[in-house]
Amino acid sequence: MSAQTNGQVNGKQKDRSNLIPFSSRLKEGRALAQDVWSIFNAANLPADCINLGQGYMNFAPPKWIRDAAGEALGTIAANHYSHPKGRPRLRQALKNYYSPLFGRDLDVEKEILVTSGANEGQYSVFVAFLEDGDEVIMFEPFFDQYLPSVTFNGGKPVYVPLHPKQSKEKISSNDWTIDFEELRRAITPRTKMIIINTPHNPVGKVFTREELEGIAALAEEFNLLVMSDEVYETLVYDGKQHVRFATLPGMWDRTVTVGSAGKMFAATGWRVGWLIGPESIIKPTLAATTRIVFCSNSPLQEAAAAGIEEAVDRKFFETQRGEYEERRNILTACFDKVGLRYTHPEGTYFILLDISNIQWPENFPFPESVEGRGRDFKACWFIAMEIGVSSIPVSEFYCEEHVNIGEQYARFGFCKDIETLKHAAQRLESLRKYIVHP
């Protein structure tokens, strides 16, 4: 009998835990690294810690939209496969809502594609258009899903940081700016695509028309595909204007715009998103999404359609915007009272708090998971454990070269109900005793 039987070698059990090597793309996309979400998971934090880190709501979508979901479940058709393009009712609702906003009569068959959340839609674009070695420009801080989605499809991320204004006074999200010479230098013969996120997660920046026109000029000069991630389009404050990149001169033909029912209606678990663009982009992306998920959630597409059909008449977006401004102001008032600097967000539901002046006790016990990471990882861990409010370290949204920009900030989400935010603000006031003034 062979000495090597039943997984044993010379009487010892052979290690069979890694028989098949996994793809290198998982490493390149940080997919196997212990990410920020697993470190700052509720299971690792005190049971009563208030979660302002992850961007999900602790309140339900409006009742009239939930009722529409229940009605859809009571039908036969909505419990079965939808067309990979999306439910006809939802595509028609998207056409009616967006055609005036894009200034063109959208074609429901060729220019609108419903996806399983905005993230799957973006992934399908990468599948459809990236060749091995194609470069994709991402502004930092970047939404963390961009990185693995690009690398999994053979793309190479190229990072261009937004630069925050260095000031002892208050700054707004508009004070995070693009260095256009730096952006131009980032473009090479291998550059295929540029990703824009406006309103921007996590900065809260609403890109100005002038900034977008600058990007548009480079996209035209170098023939770039533009992915305009506009999922926070209805959450813009302080009288700011959301400019749709595809409406700029010449940009429709090279732009895919990303939208989300989850952000629009506080229904992030529904996983209903959409892409809008010319047939030349939507058609190959449809071919990709058909093979990835085939079709998206049928009954919740019907509910999303009902939401879009009724939102304007109900003045839902105006009401929701006012509610989010109230939530935002609870946290900003707290930070003002405590004397902490922050970036005043003009869009989305996140605030970047400057944690560079927060100092914790020298002997404070930190887990191994935050050692060797940016200073913001320790600051966020300390705030969660000692203050009882969790946030997300912003250096996670940077490449290694630019970590020093992000580690000055922690991201706090205000997509929570008023009472939760007031409770969190009360706790955060105790940060005052840990502030060190330079």
Short mmCIF file of C-alpha atoms in Angstrom, two decimals:
data_model
loop_
_atom_site.label_atom_id
_atom_site.label_comp_id
_atom_site.label_asym_id
_atom_site.label_seq_id
_atom_site.Cartn_x
_atom_site.Cartn_y
_atom_site.Cartn_z
CA MET A 1 0.00 0.00 0.00
CA SER A 2 1.26 3.44 -0.84
CA ALA A 3 2.57 5.60 2.00
CA GLN A 4 0.31 8.31 0.62
CA THR A 5 -3.30 7.27 1.25
CA ASN A 6 -6.47 8.93 2.48
CA GLY A 7 -4.82 12.34 2.37
CA GLN A 8 -1.93 11.18 4.55
CA VAL A 9 1.81 11.36 3.92
CA ASN A 10 3.97 9.04 6.08
CA GLY A 11 1.18 8.78 8.61
CA LYS A 12 0.64 12.56 8.82
CA GLN A 13 -2.43 14.34 7.55
CA LYS A 14 -1.67 16.21 4.34
CA ASP A 15 -2.70 19.87 4.15
CA ARG A 16 -5.55 19.95 1.67
CA SER A 17 -6.79 23.45 2.48
CA ASN A 18 -5.33 25.12 -0.63
CA LEU A 19 -5.29 22.50 -3.36
CA ILE A 20 -6.42 24.91 -6.11
CA PRO A 21 -4.76 28.34 -6.33
CA PHE A 22 -7.20 31.22 -6.57
CA SER A 23 -7.05 33.90 -9.23
CA SER A 24 -4.50 36.68 -8.81
CA ARG A 25 -7.24 39.19 -9.60
CA LEU A 26 -8.64 38.68 -6.10
CA LYS A 27 -5.40 39.95 -4.62
CA GLU A 28 -5.09 42.85 -7.04
CA GLY A 29 -8.62 43.97 -6.21
CA ARG A 30 -8.09 43.75 -2.42
CA ALA A 31 -10.92 41.24 -2.39
CA LEU A 32 -9.23 38.85 0.07
CA ALA A 33 -7.68 41.48 2.32
CA GLN A 34 -9.45 42.16 5.59
CA ASP A 35 -11.39 45.18 4.50
CA VAL A 36 -12.77 48.06 6.51
CA TRP A 37 -16.27 46.58 6.58
CA SER A 38 -15.17 43.37 8.28
CA ILE A 39 -13.01 45.24 10.80
CA PHE A 40 -15.76 47.68 11.76
CA ASN A 41 -18.44 45.04 11.71
CA ALA A 42 -21.10 45.19 14.41
CA ALA A 43 -19.89 41.81 15.68
CA ASN A 44 -16.53 43.37 16.59
CA LEU A 45 -17.94 46.45 18.32
CA PRO A 46 -19.83 47.03 21.58
CA ALA A 47 -23.43 45.86 21.41
CA ASP A 48 -24.76 49.38 22.04
CA CYS A 49 -22.43 51.08 19.53
CA ILE A 50 -24.38 53.40 17.21
CA ASN A 51 -23.54 52.53 13.61
CA LEU A 52 -22.92 55.68 11.55
CA GLY A 53 -20.28 53.91 9.50
CA GLN A 54 -22.12 51.91 6.89
CA GLY A 55 -24.35 53.72 4.43
CA TYR A 56 -27.65 51.99 4.98
CA MET A 57 -30.78 53.48 6.48
CA ASN A 58 -32.49 52.42 9.68
CA PHE A 59 -35.87 53.50 8.34
CA ALA A 60 -38.14 52.01 5.68
CA PRO A 61 -38.99 53.26 2.20
CA PRO A 62 -42.22 55.29 2.00
CA LYS A 63 -45.37 53.28 2.65
CA TRP A 64 -46.84 53.96 -0.78
CA ILE A 65 -43.79 52.34 -2.40
CA ARG A 66 -43.85 49.39 -0.02
CA ASP A 67 -47.54 48.93 -0.79
CA ALA A 68 -46.65 48.79 -4.48
CA ALA A 69 -44.16 46.01 -3.71
CA GLY A 70 -46.88 44.04 -1.96
CA GLU A 71 -49.26 44.53 -4.86
CA ALA A 72 -46.60 43.31 -7.31
CA LEU A 73 -46.11 40.14 -5.26
CA GLY A 74 -49.83 39.49 -5.63
CA THR A 75 -49.59 39.29 -9.41
CA ILE A 76 -48.41 36.37 -11.50
CA ALA A 77 -46.11 38.12 -13.98
CA ALA A 78 -44.06 39.95 -11.36
CA ASN A 79 -43.10 36.70 -9.67
CA HIS A 80 -41.31 35.40 -12.75
CA TYR A 81 -38.40 36.33 -14.98
CA SER A 82 -38.25 39.84 -16.31
CA HIS A 83 -36.63 40.75 -19.61
CA PRO A 84 -32.90 41.32 -19.06
CA LYS A 85 -33.45 44.95 -20.10
CA GLY A 86 -35.81 45.42 -17.17
CA ARG A 87 -39.55 45.47 -16.58
CA PRO A 88 -41.36 47.48 -19.28
CA ARG A 89 -43.18 49.54 -16.64
CA LEU A 90 -39.95 50.55 -14.94
CA ARG A 91 -38.17 51.40 -18.18
CA GLN A 92 -41.15 53.53 -19.23
CA ALA A 93 -41.17 55.28 -15.84
CA LEU A 94 -37.43 55.96 -16.19
CA LYS A 95 -37.98 57.31 -19.70
CA ASN A 96 -40.73 59.66 -18.53
CA TYR A 97 -38.73 60.90 -15.56
CA TYR A 98 -35.30 61.25 -17.15
CA SER A 99 -36.10 62.39 -20.70
CA PRO A 100 -36.67 66.02 -19.62
CA LEU A 101 -33.62 65.90 -17.33
CA PHE A 102 -31.35 64.67 -20.15
CA GLY A 103 -32.99 66.93 -22.70
CA ARG A 104 -33.70 64.07 -25.10
CA ASP A 105 -36.44 61.53 -25.81
CA LEU A 106 -34.95 58.37 -24.32
CA ASP A 107 -35.53 55.06 -26.10
CA VAL A 108 -36.81 52.45 -23.62
CA GLU A 109 -35.52 49.60 -25.79
CA LYS A 110 -32.04 50.88 -26.61
CA GLU A 111 -30.96 53.53 -24.07
CA ILE A 112 -32.20 52.28 -20.67
CA LEU A 113 -31.02 49.14 -18.87
CA VAL A 114 -32.27 47.99 -15.45
CA THR A 115 -29.62 46.24 -13.34
CA SER A 116 -29.37 44.39 -10.03
CA GLY A 117 -28.33 47.47 -8.14
CA ALA A 118 -26.04 50.22 -9.40
CA ASN A 119 -22.99 48.13 -8.54
CA GLU A 120 -23.91 45.25 -10.85
CA GLY A 121 -24.64 47.74 -13.59
CA GLN A 122 -21.19 49.26 -13.25
CA TYR A 123 -19.60 45.80 -13.19
CA SER A 124 -21.39 44.92 -16.42
CA VAL A 125 -19.98 48.02 -18.11
CA PHE A 126 -16.47 46.94 -17.12
CA VAL A 127 -17.14 43.42 -18.45
CA ALA A 128 -18.39 44.87 -21.72
CA PHE A 129 -15.60 47.36 -22.37
CA LEU A 130 -12.34 46.56 -20.59
CA GLU A 131 -9.49 44.67 -22.21
CA ASP A 132 -6.51 43.41 -20.21
CA GLY A 133 -4.31 46.35 -19.27
CA ASP A 134 -6.87 49.07 -20.03
CA GLU A 135 -6.46 51.92 -17.57
CA VAL A 136 -9.39 53.39 -15.63
CA ILE A 137 -9.03 56.75 -13.91
CA MET A 138 -10.68 57.02 -10.49
CA PHE A 139 -10.84 60.13 -8.33
CA GLU A 140 -9.79 59.56 -4.72
CA PRO A 141 -11.33 58.94 -2.33
CA PHE A 142 -13.13 56.36 -4.46
CA PHE A 143 -16.15 54.16 -3.80
CA ASP A 144 -14.44 50.94 -2.75
CA GLN A 145 -16.35 48.67 -5.15
CA TYR A 146 -14.75 50.39 -8.16
CA LEU A 147 -11.34 48.85 -7.48
CA PRO A 148 -12.20 45.13 -7.53
CA SER A 149 -14.74 45.62 -10.30
CA VAL A 150 -12.04 47.15 -12.51
CA THR A 151 -9.28 44.66 -11.67
CA PHE A 152 -11.54 41.60 -11.94
CA ASN A 153 -12.08 42.58 -15.56
CA GLY A 154 -8.43 43.08 -16.42
CA GLY A 155 -8.39 46.83 -15.91
CA LYS A 156 -5.68 48.85 -14.21
CA PRO A 157 -6.82 51.56 -11.77
CA VAL A 158 -5.12 54.95 -12.07
CA TYR A 159 -5.68 57.22 -9.09
CA VAL A 160 -6.13 61.00 -9.17
CA PRO A 161 -6.79 62.49 -5.73
CA LEU A 162 -9.19 65.31 -4.98
CA HIS A 163 -7.27 67.89 -2.96
CA PRO A 164 -8.94 69.31 0.17
CA LYS A 165 -8.35 72.95 0.97
CA GLN A 166 -5.94 73.29 3.88
CA SER A 167 -7.59 75.76 6.21
CA LYS A 168 -8.24 76.26 9.89
CA GLU A 169 -11.65 77.62 8.93
CA LYS A 170 -14.66 75.59 7.88
CA ILE A 171 -14.47 73.96 4.48
CA SER A 172 -17.21 72.58 2.27
CA SER A 173 -17.20 69.63 -0.09
CA ASN A 174 -16.67 72.16 -2.91
CA ASP A 175 -13.23 72.85 -1.40
CA TRP A 176 -12.05 69.41 -2.54
CA THR A 177 -10.76 70.18 -6.01
CA ILE A 178 -9.25 68.57 -9.11
CA ASP A 179 -5.74 69.43 -10.23
CA PHE A 180 -6.37 69.32 -13.98
CA GLU A 181 -2.69 69.18 -14.84
CA GLU A 182 -2.39 66.14 -12.60
CA LEU A 183 -5.43 64.63 -14.29
CA ARG A 184 -3.96 65.20 -17.74
CA ARG A 185 -0.67 63.59 -16.73
CA ALA A 186 -2.60 60.51 -15.55
CA ILE A 187 -3.91 59.87 -19.06
CA THR A 188 -1.80 57.50 -21.19
CA PRO A 189 -2.33 55.65 -24.48
CA ARG A 190 -3.79 52.77 -22.41
CA THR A 191 -6.45 54.93 -20.70
CA LYS A 192 -9.90 53.62 -21.64
CA MET A 193 -12.27 55.07 -19.09
CA ILE A 194 -12.75 57.67 -16.38
CA ILE A 195 -15.18 57.30 -13.47
CA ILE A 196 -16.98 60.35 -12.09
CA ASN A 197 -19.03 60.15 -8.90
CA THR A 198 -21.26 63.19 -8.39
CA PRO A 199 -22.60 63.78 -5.79
CA HIS A 200 -19.49 62.15 -4.39
CA ASN A 201 -19.22 59.41 -1.78
CA PRO A 202 -17.59 59.97 0.71
CA VAL A 203 -16.71 63.69 0.28
CA GLY A 204 -20.25 64.90 -0.41
CA LYS A 205 -18.91 66.97 -3.31
CA VAL A 206 -21.28 68.10 -6.05
CA PHE A 207 -19.04 68.62 -9.06
CA THR A 208 -19.48 72.05 -10.64
CA ARG A 209 -20.33 72.56 -14.28
CA GLU A 210 -16.86 74.04 -14.84
CA GLU A 211 -15.16 70.98 -13.34
CA LEU A 212 -17.26 68.62 -15.43
CA GLU A 213 -16.57 70.65 -18.57
CA GLY A 214 -12.86 70.29 -17.85
CA ILE A 215 -13.24 66.52 -17.60
CA ALA A 216 -15.40 66.50 -20.75
CA ALA A 217 -12.69 68.28 -22.74
CA LEU A 218 -10.15 65.62 -21.77
CA ALA A 219 -12.61 62.80 -22.48
CA GLU A 220 -13.13 64.17 -25.98
CA GLU A 221 -9.44 64.82 -26.60
CA PHE A 222 -8.37 61.32 -25.58
CA ASN A 223 -11.55 59.44 -26.65
CA LEU A 224 -12.45 58.13 -23.17
CA LEU A 225 -15.54 56.25 -22.04
CA VAL A 226 -17.07 58.06 -19.06
CA MET A 227 -18.97 56.30 -16.29
CA SER A 228 -20.94 58.94 -14.41
CA ASP A 229 -22.05 57.46 -11.09
CA GLU A 230 -24.96 59.71 -10.08
CA VAL A 231 -26.74 57.48 -7.57
CA TYR A 232 -27.03 60.34 -5.04
CA GLU A 233 -28.60 62.67 -7.61
CA THR A 234 -31.67 63.44 -5.47
CA LEU A 235 -29.63 64.24 -2.36
CA VAL A 236 -28.18 67.67 -3.17
CA TYR A 237 -28.40 70.49 -0.62
CA ASP A 238 -27.85 74.20 -0.06
CA GLY A 239 -29.21 75.20 -3.46
CA LYS A 240 -26.45 73.37 -5.33
CA GLN A 241 -27.18 72.15 -8.86
CA HIS A 242 -26.62 68.57 -9.91
CA VAL A 243 -25.23 68.69 -13.44
CA ARG A 244 -25.70 65.49 -15.44
CA PHE A 245 -22.44 64.80 -17.22
CA ALA A 246 -24.16 63.29 -20.27
CA THR A 247 -25.93 66.61 -20.94
CA LEU A 248 -22.67 68.44 -21.61
CA PRO A 249 -21.93 69.11 -25.30
CA GLY A 250 -20.71 65.96 -27.06
CA MET A 251 -20.83 63.79 -23.94
CA TRP A 252 -23.99 61.74 -24.55
CA ASP A 253 -22.21 59.51 -27.06
CA ARG A 254 -19.43 58.50 -24.63
CA THR A 255 -21.23 58.48 -21.25
CA VAL A 256 -23.12 55.87 -19.26
CA THR A 257 -25.05 57.32 -16.32
CA VAL A 258 -25.64 55.15 -13.26
CA GLY A 259 -28.78 55.47 -11.09
CA SER A 260 -30.19 53.70 -8.04
CA ALA A 261 -33.64 53.12 -6.55
CA GLY A 262 -31.89 52.19 -3.32
CA LYS A 263 -30.49 55.69 -2.82
CA MET A 264 -33.53 57.39 -4.34
CA PHE A 265 -36.14 55.71 -2.13
CA ALA A 266 -34.20 54.48 0.94
CA ALA A 267 -34.44 50.93 -0.37
CA THR A 268 -30.83 49.78 -0.60
CA GLY A 269 -31.72 46.11 -0.10
CA TRP A 270 -33.98 46.04 -3.14
CA ARG A 271 -30.96 45.98 -5.47
CA VAL A 272 -32.64 47.86 -8.31
CA GLY A 273 -30.46 50.18 -10.35
CA TRP A 274 -30.25 51.39 -13.93
CA LEU A 275 -27.95 52.59 -16.67
CA ILE A 276 -28.80 55.30 -19.18
CA GLY A 277 -26.73 55.94 -22.28
CA PRO A 278 -26.45 55.56 -26.04
CA GLU A 279 -27.16 52.22 -27.71
CA SER A 280 -23.43 51.84 -28.44
CA ILE A 281 -22.82 51.50 -24.68
CA ILE A 282 -26.07 49.92 -23.50
CA LYS A 283 -26.17 47.09 -26.09
CA PRO A 284 -22.82 45.45 -25.16
CA THR A 285 -23.53 46.08 -21.48
CA LEU A 286 -26.87 44.27 -21.86
CA ALA A 287 -24.98 41.31 -23.31
CA ALA A 288 -22.78 41.29 -20.18
CA THR A 289 -25.52 41.73 -17.58
CA THR A 290 -27.60 38.99 -19.25
CA ARG A 291 -24.77 36.53 -18.51
CA ILE A 292 -24.07 37.84 -15.00
CA VAL A 293 -27.56 37.90 -13.47
CA PHE A 294 -29.85 37.37 -16.49
CA CYS A 295 -32.51 39.63 -14.98
CA SER A 296 -33.18 41.69 -11.87
CA ASN A 297 -35.73 41.34 -9.07
CA SER A 298 -39.13 41.48 -10.78
CA PRO A 299 -41.60 42.59 -8.06
CA LEU A 300 -39.28 45.27 -6.71
CA GLN A 301 -38.80 46.64 -10.21
CA GLU A 302 -42.56 47.17 -10.25
CA ALA A 303 -42.38 48.94 -6.88
CA ALA A 304 -39.51 51.14 -8.06
CA ALA A 305 -41.57 52.03 -11.11
CA ALA A 306 -44.46 53.09 -8.87
CA GLY A 307 -42.04 55.22 -6.86
CA ILE A 308 -40.73 57.03 -9.92
CA GLU A 309 -44.23 57.45 -11.38
CA GLU A 310 -45.53 59.19 -8.26
CA ALA A 311 -42.45 60.91 -6.81
CA VAL A 312 -42.83 64.21 -8.68
CA ASP A 313 -46.52 64.71 -7.92
CA ARG A 314 -45.96 63.81 -4.27
CA LYS A 315 -42.95 66.19 -4.12
CA PHE A 316 -41.16 63.27 -2.55
CA PHE A 317 -37.62 64.28 -3.46
CA GLU A 318 -38.06 67.80 -2.10
CA THR A 319 -39.46 66.44 1.16
CA GLN A 320 -36.74 63.81 1.46
CA ARG A 321 -34.03 66.38 0.78
CA GLY A 322 -35.32 68.55 3.62
CA GLU A 323 -35.33 65.55 5.96
CA TYR A 324 -31.73 64.71 5.09
CA GLU A 325 -30.65 68.31 5.60
CA GLU A 326 -32.16 68.15 9.09
CA ARG A 327 -30.25 64.94 9.77
CA ARG A 328 -27.01 66.41 8.44
CA ASN A 329 -27.40 69.50 10.62
CA ILE A 330 -27.64 67.43 13.80
CA LEU A 331 -24.12 66.11 13.26
CA THR A 332 -22.60 69.36 11.97
CA ALA A 333 -24.03 71.25 14.94
CA CYS A 334 -22.48 68.65 17.25
CA PHE A 335 -19.05 68.95 15.61
CA ASP A 336 -19.28 72.76 15.77
CA LYS A 337 -20.12 72.56 19.47
CA VAL A 338 -17.24 70.20 20.17
CA GLY A 339 -14.80 72.25 18.11
CA LEU A 340 -13.93 69.64 15.49
CA ARG A 341 -13.32 70.52 11.86
CA TYR A 342 -15.26 68.72 9.13
CA THR A 343 -16.14 68.95 5.46
CA HIS A 344 -19.63 70.40 5.06
CA PRO A 345 -21.30 68.04 2.54
CA GLU A 346 -23.39 69.55 -0.24
CA GLY A 347 -24.63 66.15 -1.39
CA THR A 348 -25.02 62.46 -0.37
CA TYR A 349 -25.48 61.45 3.28
CA PHE A 350 -21.91 61.40 4.56
CA ILE A 351 -19.76 63.83 6.53
CA LEU A 352 -15.96 63.70 6.67
CA LEU A 353 -14.76 64.56 10.17
CA ASP A 354 -11.17 65.76 10.56
CA ILE A 355 -9.80 63.47 13.26
CA SER A 356 -6.18 64.66 13.08
CA ASN A 357 -6.49 66.51 16.42
CA ILE A 358 -8.04 63.60 18.32
CA GLN A 359 -5.57 61.89 20.64
CA TRP A 360 -6.27 58.69 22.53
CA PRO A 361 -4.47 57.37 25.62
CA GLU A 362 -1.02 55.98 24.87
CA ASN A 363 -1.87 52.57 26.29
CA PHE A 364 -5.26 52.21 24.59
CA PRO A 365 -5.68 48.57 23.44
CA PHE A 366 -6.02 48.24 19.67
CA PRO A 367 -6.68 44.99 17.82
CA GLU A 368 -4.14 43.64 15.40
CA SER A 369 -6.53 44.37 12.51
CA VAL A 370 -5.94 48.14 12.73
CA GLU A 371 -2.20 47.97 13.32
CA GLY A 372 -0.15 49.04 10.33
CA ARG A 373 -3.11 50.83 8.73
CA GLY A 374 -3.65 54.59 8.43
CA ARG A 375 -3.95 56.63 11.63
CA ASP A 376 -7.67 56.98 10.89
CA PHE A 377 -8.19 53.25 11.53
CA LYS A 378 -7.07 53.70 15.12
CA ALA A 379 -9.06 56.91 15.52
CA CYS A 380 -12.25 55.24 14.28
CA TRP A 381 -11.66 52.21 16.48
CA PHE A 382 -11.10 54.43 19.52
CA ILE A 383 -14.26 56.46 18.81
CA ALA A 384 -16.32 53.29 18.40
CA MET A 385 -15.03 51.61 21.55
CA GLU A 386 -14.73 54.63 23.84
CA ILE A 387 -17.46 56.95 22.54
CA GLY A 388 -19.88 54.31 21.26
CA VAL A 389 -20.32 55.63 17.70
CA SER A 390 -18.84 53.80 14.71
CA SER A 391 -17.51 55.47 11.57
CA ILE A 392 -15.36 54.46 8.61
CA PRO A 393 -11.67 55.38 8.13
CA VAL A 394 -11.32 57.22 4.84
CA SER A 395 -7.82 55.96 3.97
CA GLU A 396 -9.57 52.73 2.88
CA PHE A 397 -10.70 54.67 -0.19
CA TYR A 398 -7.17 55.57 -1.32
CA CYS A 399 -4.25 53.82 -2.96
CA GLU A 400 -1.17 53.28 -0.81
CA GLU A 401 0.60 56.27 -2.35
CA HIS A 402 -2.12 58.70 -1.23
CA VAL A 403 -3.11 57.21 2.14
CA ASN A 404 -1.73 60.30 3.88
CA ILE A 405 -4.61 62.37 2.47
CA GLY A 406 -7.35 60.02 3.65
CA GLU A 407 -6.04 59.16 7.10
CA GLN A 408 -6.96 62.63 8.32
CA TYR A 409 -10.67 61.82 8.09
CA ALA A 410 -13.44 59.56 9.36
CA ARG A 411 -16.69 59.14 7.45
CA PHE A 412 -19.95 59.45 9.39
CA GLY A 413 -23.28 58.62 7.72
CA PHE A 414 -26.42 60.58 8.57
CA CYS A 415 -28.84 58.22 6.79
CA LYS A 416 -30.41 57.37 10.14
CA ASP A 417 -33.54 58.51 11.94
CA ILE A 418 -33.51 61.73 13.94
CA GLU A 419 -33.51 60.10 17.37
CA THR A 420 -30.54 57.88 16.52
CA LEU A 421 -28.58 60.88 15.27
CA LYS A 422 -29.42 62.94 18.35
CA HIS A 423 -28.29 60.07 20.56
CA ALA A 424 -25.06 59.76 18.56
CA ALA A 425 -24.47 63.51 18.80
CA GLN A 426 -24.80 63.36 22.59
CA ARG A 427 -22.14 60.67 22.71
CA LEU A 428 -19.84 62.46 20.26
CA GLU A 429 -19.78 65.54 22.48
CA SER A 430 -17.52 63.60 24.83
CA LEU A 431 -14.81 63.71 22.14
CA ARG A 432 -14.04 67.19 23.41
CA LYS A 433 -11.73 65.85 26.12
CA TYR A 434 -9.62 64.00 23.54
CA ILE A 435 -8.92 66.99 21.30
CA VAL A 436 -5.33 68.21 21.27
CA HIS A 437 -4.90 71.77 20.03
CA PRO A 438 -1.67 72.37 18.07
#
